[in-house]
PDB file of C-alpha atoms in Angstrom:
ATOM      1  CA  UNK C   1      57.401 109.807-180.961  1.00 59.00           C
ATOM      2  CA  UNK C   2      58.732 107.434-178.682  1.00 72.00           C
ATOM      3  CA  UNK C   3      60.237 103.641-179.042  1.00 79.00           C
ATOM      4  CA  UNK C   4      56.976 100.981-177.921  1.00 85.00           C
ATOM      5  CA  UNK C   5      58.721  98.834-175.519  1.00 85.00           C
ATOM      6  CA  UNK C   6      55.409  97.345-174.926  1.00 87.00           C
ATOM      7  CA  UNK C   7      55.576  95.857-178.728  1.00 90.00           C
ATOM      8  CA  UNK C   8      58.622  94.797-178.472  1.00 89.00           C
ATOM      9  CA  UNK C   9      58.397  92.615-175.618  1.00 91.00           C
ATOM     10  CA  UNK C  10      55.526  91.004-177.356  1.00 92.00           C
ATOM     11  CA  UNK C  11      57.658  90.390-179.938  1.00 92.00           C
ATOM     12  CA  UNK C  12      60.125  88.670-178.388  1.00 92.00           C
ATOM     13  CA  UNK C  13      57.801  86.779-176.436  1.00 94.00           C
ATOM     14  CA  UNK C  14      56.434  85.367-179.651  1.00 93.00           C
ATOM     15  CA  UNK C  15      59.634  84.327-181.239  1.00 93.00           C
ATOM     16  CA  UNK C  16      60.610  82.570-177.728  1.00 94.00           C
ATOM     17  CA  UNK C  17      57.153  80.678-177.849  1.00 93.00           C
ATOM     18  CA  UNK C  18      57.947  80.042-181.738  1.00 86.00           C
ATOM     19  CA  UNK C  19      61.469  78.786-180.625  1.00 81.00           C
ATOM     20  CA  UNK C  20      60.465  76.221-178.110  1.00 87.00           C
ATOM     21  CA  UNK C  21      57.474  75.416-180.515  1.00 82.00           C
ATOM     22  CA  UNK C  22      60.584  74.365-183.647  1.00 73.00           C
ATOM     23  CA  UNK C  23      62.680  72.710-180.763  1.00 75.00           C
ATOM     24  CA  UNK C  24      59.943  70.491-179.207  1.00 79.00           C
ATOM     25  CA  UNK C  25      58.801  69.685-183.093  1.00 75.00           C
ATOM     26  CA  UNK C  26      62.634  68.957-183.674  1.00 72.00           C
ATOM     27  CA  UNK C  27      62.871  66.713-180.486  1.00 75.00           C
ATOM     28  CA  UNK C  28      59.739  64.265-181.958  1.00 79.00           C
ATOM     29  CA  UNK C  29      61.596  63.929-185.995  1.00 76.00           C
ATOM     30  CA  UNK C  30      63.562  61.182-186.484  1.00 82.00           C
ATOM     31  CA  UNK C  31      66.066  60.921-189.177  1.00 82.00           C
ATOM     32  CA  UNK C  32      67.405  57.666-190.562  1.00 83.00           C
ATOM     33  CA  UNK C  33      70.997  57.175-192.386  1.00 83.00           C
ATOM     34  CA  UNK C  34      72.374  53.912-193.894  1.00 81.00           C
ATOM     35  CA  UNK C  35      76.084  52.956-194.746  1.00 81.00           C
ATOM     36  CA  UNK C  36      77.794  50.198-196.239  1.00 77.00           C
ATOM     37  CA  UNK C  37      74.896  49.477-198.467  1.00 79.00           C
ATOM     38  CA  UNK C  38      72.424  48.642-195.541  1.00 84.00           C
ATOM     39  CA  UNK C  39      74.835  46.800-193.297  1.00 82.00           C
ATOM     40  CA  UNK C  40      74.251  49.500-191.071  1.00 83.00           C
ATOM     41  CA  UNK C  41      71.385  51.949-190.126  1.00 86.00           C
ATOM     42  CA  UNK C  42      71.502  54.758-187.539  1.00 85.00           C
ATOM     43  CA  UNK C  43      68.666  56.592-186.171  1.00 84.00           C
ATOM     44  CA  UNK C  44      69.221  60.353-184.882  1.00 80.00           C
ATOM     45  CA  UNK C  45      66.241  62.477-183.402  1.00 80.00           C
ATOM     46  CA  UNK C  46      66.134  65.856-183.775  1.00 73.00           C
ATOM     47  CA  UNK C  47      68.253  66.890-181.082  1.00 78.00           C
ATOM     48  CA  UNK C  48      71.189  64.913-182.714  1.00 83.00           C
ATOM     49  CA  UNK C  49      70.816  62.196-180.287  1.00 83.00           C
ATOM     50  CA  UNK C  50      71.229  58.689-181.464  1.00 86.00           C
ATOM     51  CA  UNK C  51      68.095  56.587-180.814  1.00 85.00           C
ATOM     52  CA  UNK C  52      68.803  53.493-182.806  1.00 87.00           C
ATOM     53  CA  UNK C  53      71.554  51.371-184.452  1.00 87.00           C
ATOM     54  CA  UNK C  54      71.087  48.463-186.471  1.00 86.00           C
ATOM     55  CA  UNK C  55      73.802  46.309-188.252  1.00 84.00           C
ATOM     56  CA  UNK C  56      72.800  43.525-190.798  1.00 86.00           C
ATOM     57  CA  UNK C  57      74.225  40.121-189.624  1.00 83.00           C
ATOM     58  CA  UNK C  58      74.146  39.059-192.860  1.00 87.00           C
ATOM     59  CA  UNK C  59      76.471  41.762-193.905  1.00 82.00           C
ATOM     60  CA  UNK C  60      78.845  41.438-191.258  1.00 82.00           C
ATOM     61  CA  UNK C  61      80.474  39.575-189.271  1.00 82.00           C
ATOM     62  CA  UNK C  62      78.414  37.918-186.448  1.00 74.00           C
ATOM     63  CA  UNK C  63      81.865  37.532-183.965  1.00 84.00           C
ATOM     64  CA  UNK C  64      82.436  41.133-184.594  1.00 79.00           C
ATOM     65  CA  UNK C  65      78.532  42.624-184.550  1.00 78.00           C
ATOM     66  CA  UNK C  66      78.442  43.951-180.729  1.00 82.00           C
ATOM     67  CA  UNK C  67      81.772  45.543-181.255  1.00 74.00           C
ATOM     68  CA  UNK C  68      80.955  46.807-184.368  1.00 83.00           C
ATOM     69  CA  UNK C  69      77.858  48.305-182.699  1.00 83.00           C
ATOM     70  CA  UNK C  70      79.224  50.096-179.954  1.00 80.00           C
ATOM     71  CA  UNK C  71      82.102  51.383-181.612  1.00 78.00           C
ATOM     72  CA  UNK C  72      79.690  53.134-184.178  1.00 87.00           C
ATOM     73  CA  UNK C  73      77.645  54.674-181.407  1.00 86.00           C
ATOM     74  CA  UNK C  74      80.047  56.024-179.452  1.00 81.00           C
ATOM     75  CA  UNK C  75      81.629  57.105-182.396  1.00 81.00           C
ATOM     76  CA  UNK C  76      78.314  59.084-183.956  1.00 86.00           C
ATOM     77  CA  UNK C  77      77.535  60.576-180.804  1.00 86.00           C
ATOM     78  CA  UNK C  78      81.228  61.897-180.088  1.00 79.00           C
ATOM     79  CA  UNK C  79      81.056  63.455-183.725  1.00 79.00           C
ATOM     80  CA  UNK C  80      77.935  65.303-182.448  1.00 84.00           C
ATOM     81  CA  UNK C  81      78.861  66.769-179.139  1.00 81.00           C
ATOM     82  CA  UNK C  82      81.955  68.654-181.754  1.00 70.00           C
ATOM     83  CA  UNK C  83      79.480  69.606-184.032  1.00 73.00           C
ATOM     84  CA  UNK C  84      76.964  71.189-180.657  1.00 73.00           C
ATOM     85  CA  UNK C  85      79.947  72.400-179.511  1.00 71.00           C
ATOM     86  CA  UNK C  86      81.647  74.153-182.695  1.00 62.00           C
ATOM     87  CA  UNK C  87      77.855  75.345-183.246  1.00 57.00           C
ATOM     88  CA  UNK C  88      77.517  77.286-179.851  1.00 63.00           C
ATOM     89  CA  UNK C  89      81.278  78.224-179.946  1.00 57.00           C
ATOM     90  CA  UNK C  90      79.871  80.525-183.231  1.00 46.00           C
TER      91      UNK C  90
END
């Protein structure tokens, strides 16, 4: 009795198709996260991408609210290239 590499390569076809099927539903999900009891809300898509920021001028300070902005973006999406990064490293 022999090993079916016919099967098996159906197999594995499937769970690539099934693969790209999770990532492109992944890619279309967004996630939303607040902090500093609503002051600020970030947006991150599936792919860990930041899509949105919002900061409550009412909450902060207006002279400070583009600052504020930028600095949490770059921040959020430097924290996720470590986390891609550790994650393929495993």
């Amino acid at each position: 009795m022999g090993f079916d590499y016919g099967n098996m390569m159906k197999q594995a076809k499937m769970m690539q198709k099934r693969l790209l099927e999770i990532q492109n539903e992944l890619k279309d999900m967004v996630f939303e996260a607040s902090a500093g009891g609503g002051a600020v809300k970030v947006k991150v898509n599936g792919e860990q991408e930041i899509v949105e920021i919002k900061i409550n001028k009412d909450m902060v300070s207006a002279d400070d609210l583009e600052m504020i902005e930028d600095m949490v973006m770059v921040a959020a999406n430097d924290a996720i290239k470590q986390s891609r990064e550790e994650a393929k490293s495993k």
